[in-house]
CSV table of N, CA, C and O in Angstrom, one decimal:
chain,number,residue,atom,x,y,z
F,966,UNK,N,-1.2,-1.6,-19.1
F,966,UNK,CA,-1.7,-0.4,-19.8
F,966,UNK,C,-2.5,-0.8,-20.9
F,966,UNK,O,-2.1,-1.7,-21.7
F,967,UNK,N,-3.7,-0.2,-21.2
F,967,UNK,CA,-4.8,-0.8,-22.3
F,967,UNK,C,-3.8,-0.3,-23.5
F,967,UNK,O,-2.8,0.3,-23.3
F,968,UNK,N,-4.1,-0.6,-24.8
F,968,UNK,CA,-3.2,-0.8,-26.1
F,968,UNK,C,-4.2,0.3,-26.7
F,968,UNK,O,-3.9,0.7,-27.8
F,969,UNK,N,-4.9,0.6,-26.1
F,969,UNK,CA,-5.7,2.1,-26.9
F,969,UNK,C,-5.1,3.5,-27.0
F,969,UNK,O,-5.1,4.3,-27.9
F,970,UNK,N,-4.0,3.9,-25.2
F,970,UNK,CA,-3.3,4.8,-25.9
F,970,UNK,C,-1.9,4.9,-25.1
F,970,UNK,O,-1.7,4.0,-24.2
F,971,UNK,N,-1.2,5.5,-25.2
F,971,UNK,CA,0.4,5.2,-24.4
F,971,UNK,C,0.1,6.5,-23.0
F,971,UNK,O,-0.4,7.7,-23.1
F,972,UNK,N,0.7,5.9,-22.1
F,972,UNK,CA,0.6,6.5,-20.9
F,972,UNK,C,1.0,8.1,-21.0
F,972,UNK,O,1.6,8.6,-22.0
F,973,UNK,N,0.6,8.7,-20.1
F,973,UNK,CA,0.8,10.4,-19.9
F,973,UNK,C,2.3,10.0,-19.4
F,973,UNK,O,2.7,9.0,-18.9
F,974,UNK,N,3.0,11.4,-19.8
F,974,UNK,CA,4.5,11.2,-19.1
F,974,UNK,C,3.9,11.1,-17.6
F,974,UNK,O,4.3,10.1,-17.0
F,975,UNK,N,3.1,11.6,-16.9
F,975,UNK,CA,3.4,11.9,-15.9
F,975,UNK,C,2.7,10.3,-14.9
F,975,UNK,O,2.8,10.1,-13.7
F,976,UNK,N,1.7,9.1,-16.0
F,976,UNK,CA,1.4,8.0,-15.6
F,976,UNK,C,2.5,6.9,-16.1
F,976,UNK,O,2.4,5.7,-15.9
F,977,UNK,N,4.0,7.8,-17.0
F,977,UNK,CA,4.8,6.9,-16.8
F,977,UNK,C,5.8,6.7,-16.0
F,977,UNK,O,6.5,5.7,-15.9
F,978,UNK,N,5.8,8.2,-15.0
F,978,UNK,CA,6.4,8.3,-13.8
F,978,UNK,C,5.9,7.7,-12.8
F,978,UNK,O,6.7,7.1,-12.0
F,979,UNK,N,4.9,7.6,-12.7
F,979,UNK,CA,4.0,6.7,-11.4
F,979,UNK,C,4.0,4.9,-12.2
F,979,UNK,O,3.9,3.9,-11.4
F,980,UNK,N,4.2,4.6,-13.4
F,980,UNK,CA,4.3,3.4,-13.4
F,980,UNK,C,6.1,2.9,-13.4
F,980,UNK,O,6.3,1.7,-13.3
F,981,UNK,N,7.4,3.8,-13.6
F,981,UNK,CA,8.7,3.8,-13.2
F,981,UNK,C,8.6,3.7,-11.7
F,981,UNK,O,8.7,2.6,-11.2
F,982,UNK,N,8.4,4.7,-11.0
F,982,UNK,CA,8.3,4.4,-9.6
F,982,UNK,C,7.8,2.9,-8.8
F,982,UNK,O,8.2,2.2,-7.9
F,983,UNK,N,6.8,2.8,-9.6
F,983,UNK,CA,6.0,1.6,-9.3
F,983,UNK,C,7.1,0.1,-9.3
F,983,UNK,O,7.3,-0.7,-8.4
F,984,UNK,N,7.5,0.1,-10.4
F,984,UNK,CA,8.1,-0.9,-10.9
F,984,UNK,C,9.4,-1.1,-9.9
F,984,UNK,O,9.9,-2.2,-9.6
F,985,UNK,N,10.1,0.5,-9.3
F,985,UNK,CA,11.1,0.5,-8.6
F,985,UNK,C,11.1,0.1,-7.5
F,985,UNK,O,12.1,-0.6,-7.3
F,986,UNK,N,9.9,0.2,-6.2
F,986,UNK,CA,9.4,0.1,-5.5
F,986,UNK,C,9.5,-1.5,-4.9
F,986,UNK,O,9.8,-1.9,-3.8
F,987,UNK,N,8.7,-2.5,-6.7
F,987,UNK,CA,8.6,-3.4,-6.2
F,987,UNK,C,9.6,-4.6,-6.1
F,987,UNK,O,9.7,-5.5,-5.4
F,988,UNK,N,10.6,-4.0,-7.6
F,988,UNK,CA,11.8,-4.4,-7.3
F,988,UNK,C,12.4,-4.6,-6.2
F,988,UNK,O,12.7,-5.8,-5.9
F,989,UNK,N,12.6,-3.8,-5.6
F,989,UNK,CA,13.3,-3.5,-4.0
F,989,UNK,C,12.7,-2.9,-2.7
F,989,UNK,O,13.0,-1.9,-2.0
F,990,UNK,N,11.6,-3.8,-2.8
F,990,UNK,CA,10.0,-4.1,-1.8
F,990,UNK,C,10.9,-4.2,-0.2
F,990,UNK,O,10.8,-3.7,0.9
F,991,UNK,N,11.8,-5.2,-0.6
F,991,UNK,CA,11.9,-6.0,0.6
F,991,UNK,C,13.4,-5.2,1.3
F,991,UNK,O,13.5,-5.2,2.5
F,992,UNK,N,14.4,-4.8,0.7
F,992,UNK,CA,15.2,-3.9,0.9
F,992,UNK,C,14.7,-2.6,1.6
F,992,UNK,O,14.8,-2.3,2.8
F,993,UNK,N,14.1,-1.9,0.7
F,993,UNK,CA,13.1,-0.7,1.2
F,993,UNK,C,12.5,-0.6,2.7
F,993,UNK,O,12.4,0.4,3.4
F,994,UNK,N,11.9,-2.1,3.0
F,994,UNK,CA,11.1,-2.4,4.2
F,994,UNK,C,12.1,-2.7,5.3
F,994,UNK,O,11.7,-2.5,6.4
F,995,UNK,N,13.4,-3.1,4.9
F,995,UNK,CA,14.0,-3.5,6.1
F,995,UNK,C,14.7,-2.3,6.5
F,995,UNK,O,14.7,-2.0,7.7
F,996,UNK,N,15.4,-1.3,5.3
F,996,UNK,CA,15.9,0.2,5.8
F,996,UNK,C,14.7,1.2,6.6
F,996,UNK,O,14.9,1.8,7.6
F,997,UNK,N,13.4,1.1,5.8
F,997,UNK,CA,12.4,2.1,6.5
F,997,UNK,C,11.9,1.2,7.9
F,997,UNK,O,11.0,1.8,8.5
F,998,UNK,N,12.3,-0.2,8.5
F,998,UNK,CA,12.2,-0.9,9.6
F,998,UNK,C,13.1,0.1,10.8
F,998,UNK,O,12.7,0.7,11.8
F,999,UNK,N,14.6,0.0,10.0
F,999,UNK,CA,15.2,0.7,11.1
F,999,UNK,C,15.6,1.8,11.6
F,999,UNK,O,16.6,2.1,12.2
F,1000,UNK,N,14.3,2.5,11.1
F,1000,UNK,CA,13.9,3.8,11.5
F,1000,UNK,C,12.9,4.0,12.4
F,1000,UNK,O,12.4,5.0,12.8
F,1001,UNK,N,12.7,2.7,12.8
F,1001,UNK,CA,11.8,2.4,14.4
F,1001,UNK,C,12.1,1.5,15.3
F,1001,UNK,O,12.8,0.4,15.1
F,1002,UNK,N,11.4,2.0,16.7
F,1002,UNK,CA,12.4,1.3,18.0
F,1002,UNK,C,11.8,-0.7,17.4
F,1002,UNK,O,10.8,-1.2,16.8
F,1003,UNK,N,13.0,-1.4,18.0
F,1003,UNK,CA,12.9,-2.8,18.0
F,1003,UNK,C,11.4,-3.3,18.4
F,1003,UNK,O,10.8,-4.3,17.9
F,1004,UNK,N,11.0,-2.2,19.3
F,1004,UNK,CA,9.7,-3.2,20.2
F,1004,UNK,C,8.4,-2.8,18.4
F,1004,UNK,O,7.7,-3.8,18.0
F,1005,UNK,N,8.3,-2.1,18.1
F,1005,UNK,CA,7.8,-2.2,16.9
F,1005,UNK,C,7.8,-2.8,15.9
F,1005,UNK,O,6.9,-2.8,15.1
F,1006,UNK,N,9.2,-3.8,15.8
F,1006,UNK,CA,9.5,-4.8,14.8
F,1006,UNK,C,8.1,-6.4,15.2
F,1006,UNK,O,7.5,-6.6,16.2
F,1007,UNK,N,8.2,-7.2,13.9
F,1007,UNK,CA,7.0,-8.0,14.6
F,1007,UNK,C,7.8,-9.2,14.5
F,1007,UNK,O,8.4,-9.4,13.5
F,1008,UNK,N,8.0,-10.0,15.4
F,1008,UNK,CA,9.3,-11.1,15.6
F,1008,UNK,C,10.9,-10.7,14.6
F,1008,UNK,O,11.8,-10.3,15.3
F,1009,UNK,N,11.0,-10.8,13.7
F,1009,UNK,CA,12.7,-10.8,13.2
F,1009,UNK,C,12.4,-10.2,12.0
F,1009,UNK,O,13.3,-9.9,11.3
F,1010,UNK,N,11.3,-9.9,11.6
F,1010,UNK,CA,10.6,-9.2,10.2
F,1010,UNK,C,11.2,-7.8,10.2
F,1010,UNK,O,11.6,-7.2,11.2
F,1011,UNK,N,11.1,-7.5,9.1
F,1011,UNK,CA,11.1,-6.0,8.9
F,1011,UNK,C,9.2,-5.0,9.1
F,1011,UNK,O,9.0,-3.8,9.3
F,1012,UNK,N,8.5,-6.0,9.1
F,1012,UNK,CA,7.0,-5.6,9.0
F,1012,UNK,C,7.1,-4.7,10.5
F,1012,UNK,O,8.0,-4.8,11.3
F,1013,UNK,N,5.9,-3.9,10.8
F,1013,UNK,CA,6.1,-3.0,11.6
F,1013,UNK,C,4.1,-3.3,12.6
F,1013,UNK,O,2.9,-3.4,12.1
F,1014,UNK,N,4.4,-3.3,13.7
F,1014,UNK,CA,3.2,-2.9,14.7
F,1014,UNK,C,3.0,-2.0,16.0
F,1014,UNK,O,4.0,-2.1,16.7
F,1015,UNK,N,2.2,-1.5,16.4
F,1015,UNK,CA,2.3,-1.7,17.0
F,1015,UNK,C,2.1,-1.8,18.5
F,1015,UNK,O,0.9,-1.8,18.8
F,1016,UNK,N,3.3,-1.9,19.8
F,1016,UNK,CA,3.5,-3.0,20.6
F,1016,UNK,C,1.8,-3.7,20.9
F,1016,UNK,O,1.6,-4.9,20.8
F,1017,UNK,N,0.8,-2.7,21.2
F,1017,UNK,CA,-0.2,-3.8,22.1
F,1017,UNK,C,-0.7,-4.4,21.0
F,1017,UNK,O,-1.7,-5.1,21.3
F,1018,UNK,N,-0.2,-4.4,19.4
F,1018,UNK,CA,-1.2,-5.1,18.2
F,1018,UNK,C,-0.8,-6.5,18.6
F,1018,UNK,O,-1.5,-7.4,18.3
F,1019,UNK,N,0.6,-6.8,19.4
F,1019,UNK,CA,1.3,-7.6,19.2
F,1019,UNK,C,1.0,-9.1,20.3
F,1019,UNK,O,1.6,-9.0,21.4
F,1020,UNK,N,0.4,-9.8,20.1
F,1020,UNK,CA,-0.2,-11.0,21.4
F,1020,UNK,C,0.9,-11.7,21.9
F,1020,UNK,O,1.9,-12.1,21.3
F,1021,UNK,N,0.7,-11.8,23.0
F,1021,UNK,CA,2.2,-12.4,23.8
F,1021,UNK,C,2.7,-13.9,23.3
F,1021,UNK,O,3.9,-14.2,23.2
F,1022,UNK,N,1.5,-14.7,23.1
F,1022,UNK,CA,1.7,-15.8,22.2
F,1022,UNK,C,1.0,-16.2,20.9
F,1022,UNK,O,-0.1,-15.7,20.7
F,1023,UNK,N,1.5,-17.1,20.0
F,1023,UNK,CA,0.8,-17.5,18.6
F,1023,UNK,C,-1.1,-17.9,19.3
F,1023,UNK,O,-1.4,-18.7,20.2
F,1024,UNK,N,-2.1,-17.2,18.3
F,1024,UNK,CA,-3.0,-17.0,18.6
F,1024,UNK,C,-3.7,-18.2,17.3
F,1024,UNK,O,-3.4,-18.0,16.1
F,1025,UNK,N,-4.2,-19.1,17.6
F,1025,UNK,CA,-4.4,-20.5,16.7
F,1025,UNK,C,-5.7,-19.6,15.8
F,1025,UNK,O,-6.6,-19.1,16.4
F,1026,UNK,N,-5.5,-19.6,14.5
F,1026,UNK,CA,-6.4,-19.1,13.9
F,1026,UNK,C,-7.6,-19.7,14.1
F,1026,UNK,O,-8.4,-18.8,13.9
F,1027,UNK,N,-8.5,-20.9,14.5
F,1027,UNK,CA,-9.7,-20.8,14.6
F,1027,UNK,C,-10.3,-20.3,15.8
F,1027,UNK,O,-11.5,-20.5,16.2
F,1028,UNK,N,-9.0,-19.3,16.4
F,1028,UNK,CA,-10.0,-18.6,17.7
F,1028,UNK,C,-10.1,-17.3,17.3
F,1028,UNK,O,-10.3,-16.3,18.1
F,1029,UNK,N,-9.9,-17.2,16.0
F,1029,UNK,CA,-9.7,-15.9,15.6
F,1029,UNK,C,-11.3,-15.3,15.0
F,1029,UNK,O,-11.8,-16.2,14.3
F,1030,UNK,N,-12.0,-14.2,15.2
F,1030,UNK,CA,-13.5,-14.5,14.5
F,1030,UNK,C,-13.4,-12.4,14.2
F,1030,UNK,O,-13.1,-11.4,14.9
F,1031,UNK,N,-13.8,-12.5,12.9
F,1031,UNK,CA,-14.2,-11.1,12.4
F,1031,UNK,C,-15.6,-11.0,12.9
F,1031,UNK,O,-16.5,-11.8,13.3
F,1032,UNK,N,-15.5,-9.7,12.5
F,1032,UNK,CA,-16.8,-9.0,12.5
F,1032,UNK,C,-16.7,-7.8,11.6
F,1032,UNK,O,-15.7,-7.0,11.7
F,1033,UNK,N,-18.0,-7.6,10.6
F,1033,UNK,CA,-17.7,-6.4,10.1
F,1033,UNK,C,-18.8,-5.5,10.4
F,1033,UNK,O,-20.0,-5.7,10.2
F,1034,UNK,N,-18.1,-4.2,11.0
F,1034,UNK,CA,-18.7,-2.9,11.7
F,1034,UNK,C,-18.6,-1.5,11.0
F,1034,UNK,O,-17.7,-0.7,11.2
F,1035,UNK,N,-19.9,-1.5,9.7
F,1035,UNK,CA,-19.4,-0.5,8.8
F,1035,UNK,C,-19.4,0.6,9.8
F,1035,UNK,O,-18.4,1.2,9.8
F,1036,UNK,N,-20.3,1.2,10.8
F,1036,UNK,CA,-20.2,2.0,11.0
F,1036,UNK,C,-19.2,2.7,12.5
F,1036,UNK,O,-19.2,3.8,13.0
F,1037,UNK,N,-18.2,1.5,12.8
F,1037,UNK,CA,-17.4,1.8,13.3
F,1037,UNK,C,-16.3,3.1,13.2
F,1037,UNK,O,-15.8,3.5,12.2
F,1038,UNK,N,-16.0,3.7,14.3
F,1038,UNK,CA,-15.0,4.3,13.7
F,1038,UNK,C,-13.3,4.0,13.3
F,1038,UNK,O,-12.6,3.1,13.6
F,1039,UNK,N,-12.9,5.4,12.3
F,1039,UNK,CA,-11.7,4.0,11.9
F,1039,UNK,C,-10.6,5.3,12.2
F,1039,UNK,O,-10.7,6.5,11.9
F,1040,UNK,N,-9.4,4.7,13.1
F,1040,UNK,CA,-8.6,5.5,13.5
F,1040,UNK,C,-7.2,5.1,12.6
F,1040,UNK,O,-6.1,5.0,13.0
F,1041,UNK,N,-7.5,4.9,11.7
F,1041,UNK,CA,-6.3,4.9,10.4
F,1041,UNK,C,-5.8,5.5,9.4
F,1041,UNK,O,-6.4,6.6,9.5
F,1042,UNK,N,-5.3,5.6,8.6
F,1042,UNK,CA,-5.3,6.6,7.7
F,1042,UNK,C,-6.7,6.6,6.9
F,1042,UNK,O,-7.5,5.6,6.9
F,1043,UNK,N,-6.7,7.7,6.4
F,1043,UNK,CA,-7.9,7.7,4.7
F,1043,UNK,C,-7.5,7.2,3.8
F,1043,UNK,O,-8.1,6.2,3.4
F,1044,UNK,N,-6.7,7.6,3.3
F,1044,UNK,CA,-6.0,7.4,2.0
F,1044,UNK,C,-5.6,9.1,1.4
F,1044,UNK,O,-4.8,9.3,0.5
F,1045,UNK,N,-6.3,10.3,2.1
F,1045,UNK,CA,-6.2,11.4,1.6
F,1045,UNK,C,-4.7,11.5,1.3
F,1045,UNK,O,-4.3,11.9,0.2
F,1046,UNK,N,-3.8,11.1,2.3
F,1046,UNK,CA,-2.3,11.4,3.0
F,1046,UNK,C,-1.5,11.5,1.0
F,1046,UNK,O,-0.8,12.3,0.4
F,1047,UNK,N,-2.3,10.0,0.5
F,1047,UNK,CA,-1.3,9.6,-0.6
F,1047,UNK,C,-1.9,10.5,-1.6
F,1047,UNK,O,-1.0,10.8,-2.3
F,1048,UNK,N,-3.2,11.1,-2.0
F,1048,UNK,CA,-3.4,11.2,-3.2
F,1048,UNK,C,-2.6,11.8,-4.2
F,1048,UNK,O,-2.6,11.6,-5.5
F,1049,UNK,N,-1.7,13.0,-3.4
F,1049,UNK,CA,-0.6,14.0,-4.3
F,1049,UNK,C,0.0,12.8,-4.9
F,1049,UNK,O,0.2,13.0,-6.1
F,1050,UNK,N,0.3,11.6,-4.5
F,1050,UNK,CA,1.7,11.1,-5.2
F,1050,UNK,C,0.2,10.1,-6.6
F,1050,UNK,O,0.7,9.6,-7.6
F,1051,UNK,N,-1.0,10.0,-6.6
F,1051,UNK,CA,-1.8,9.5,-7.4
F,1051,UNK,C,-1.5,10.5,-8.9
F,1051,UNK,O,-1.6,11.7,-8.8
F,1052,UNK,N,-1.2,9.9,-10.3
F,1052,UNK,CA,-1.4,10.8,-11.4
F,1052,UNK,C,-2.3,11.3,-11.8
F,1052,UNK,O,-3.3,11.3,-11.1
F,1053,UNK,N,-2.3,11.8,-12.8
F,1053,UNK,CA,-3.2,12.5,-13.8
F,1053,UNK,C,-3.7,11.6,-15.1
F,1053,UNK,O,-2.9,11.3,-16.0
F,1054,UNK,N,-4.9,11.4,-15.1
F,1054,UNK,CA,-5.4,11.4,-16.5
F,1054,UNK,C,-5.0,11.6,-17.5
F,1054,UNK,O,-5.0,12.9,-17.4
F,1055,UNK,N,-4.4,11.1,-19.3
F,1055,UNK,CA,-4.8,12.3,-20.3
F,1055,UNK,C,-5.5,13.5,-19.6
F,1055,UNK,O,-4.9,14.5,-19.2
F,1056,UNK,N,-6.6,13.2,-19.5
F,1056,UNK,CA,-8.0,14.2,-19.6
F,1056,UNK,C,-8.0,14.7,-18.2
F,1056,UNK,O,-9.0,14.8,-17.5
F,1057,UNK,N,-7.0,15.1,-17.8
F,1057,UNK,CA,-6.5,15.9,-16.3
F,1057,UNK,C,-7.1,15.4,-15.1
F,1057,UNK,O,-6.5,15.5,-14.0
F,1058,UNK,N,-7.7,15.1,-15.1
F,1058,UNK,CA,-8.0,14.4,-13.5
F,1058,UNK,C,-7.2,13.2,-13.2
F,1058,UNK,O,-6.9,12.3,-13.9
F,1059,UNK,N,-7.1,13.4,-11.5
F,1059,UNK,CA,-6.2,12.5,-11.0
F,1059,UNK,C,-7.2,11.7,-10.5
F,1059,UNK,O,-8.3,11.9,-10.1
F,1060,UNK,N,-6.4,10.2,-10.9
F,1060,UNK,CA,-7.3,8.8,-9.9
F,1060,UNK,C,-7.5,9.3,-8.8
F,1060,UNK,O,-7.0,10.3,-8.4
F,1061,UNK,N,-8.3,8.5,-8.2
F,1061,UNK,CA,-8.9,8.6,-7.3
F,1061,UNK,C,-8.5,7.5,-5.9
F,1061,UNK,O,-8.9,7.7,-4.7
F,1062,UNK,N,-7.5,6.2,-6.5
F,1062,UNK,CA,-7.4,5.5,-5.2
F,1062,UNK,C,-5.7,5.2,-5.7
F,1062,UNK,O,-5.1,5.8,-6.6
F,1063,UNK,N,-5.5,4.4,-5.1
F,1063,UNK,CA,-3.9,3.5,-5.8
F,1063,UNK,C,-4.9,2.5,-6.6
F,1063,UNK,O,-4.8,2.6,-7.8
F,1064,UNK,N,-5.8,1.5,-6.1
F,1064,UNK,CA,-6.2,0.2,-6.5
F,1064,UNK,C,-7.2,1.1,-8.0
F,1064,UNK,O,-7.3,0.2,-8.9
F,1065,UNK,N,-7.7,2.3,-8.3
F,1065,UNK,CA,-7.6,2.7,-9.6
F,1065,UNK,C,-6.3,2.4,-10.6
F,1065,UNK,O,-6.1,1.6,-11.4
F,1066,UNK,N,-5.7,3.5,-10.0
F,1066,UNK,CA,-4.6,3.0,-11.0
F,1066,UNK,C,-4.2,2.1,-11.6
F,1066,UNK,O,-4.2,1.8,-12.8
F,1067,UNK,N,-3.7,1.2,-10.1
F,1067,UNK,CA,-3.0,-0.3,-10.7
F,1067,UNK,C,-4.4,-1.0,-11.8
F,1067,UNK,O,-4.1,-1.9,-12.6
F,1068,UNK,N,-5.6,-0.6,-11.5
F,1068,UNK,CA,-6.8,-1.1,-12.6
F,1068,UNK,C,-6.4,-0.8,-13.9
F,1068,UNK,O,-6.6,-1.3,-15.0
F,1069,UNK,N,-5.7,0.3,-13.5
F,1069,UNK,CA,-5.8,1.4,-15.4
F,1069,UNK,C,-4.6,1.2,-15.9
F,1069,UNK,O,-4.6,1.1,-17.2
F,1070,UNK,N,-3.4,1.1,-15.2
F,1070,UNK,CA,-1.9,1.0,-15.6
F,1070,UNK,C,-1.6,0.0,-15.7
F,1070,UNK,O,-1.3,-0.4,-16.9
F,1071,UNK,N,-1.6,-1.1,-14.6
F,1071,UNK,CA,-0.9,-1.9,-14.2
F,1071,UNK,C,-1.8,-3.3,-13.7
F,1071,UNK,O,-1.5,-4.0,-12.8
F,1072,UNK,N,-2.4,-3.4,-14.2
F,1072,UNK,CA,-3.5,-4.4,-13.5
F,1072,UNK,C,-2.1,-5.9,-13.6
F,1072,UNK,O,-1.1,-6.2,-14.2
F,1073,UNK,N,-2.8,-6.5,-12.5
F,1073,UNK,CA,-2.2,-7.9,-12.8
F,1073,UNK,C,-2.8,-9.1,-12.9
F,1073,UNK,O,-3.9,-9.2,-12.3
F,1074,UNK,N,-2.3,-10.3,-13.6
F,1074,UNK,CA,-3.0,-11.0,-14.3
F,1074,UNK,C,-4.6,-11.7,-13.1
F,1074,UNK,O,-5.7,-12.1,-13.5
F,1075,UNK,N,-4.3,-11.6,-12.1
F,1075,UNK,CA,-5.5,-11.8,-11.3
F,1075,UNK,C,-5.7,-10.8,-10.4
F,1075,UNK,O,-4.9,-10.6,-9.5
F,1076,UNK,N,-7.0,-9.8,-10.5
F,1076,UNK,CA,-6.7,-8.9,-9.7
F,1076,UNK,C,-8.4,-8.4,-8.8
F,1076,UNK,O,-8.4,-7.5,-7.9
């Protein structure tokens, strides 16, 4: 948080949350894991895919090759889904992404 002014209550609810979240990242991930079928788990992880994301065997990263297709279409979220849970400004407007925030709140030492 910049030392110019002390957070909105309501950007110190979103940085309590934050802090809770990351505390118990990995707890969180394994209870919201088993709220989906096994074939969705990705080997013994709690991380989640899925099934056809998933390649029958280890795929040697130098056969792996991007491409970037801005004008592809993208069947994933927007980000609209999250914005309710994004705060408020002092000056009433809400950020605009999470990666704002964490810029304005919470940045971390390399970011």
């Amino acid at each position: 948080m910049p030392a110019t002014r002390e957070p909105t209550a309501e950007e110190q609810r979103w940085l309590d949350m934050r802090r809770h979240l990351v505390a118990h990242r990995y707890d969180l991930a394994v209870s919201a894991a088993n709220d989906y079928p096994s074939d969705r788990r990705v080997a013994d992880t709690p991380l989640l895919a899925a099934p056809n994301w998933m390649p029958v065997e280890p795929v040697p990263l130098d056969a792996i090759e991007l491409e970037l297709r801005p004008d592809a279409e993208s069947h994933g979220a927007t980000g609209d889904e999250s914005s309710a849970a994004l705060p408020h400004r002092s000056d009433g407007t809400r950020y605009q992404s999470y990666s704002e925030v964490v810029g304005a709140l919470a940045a971390p030492a390399v970011f």
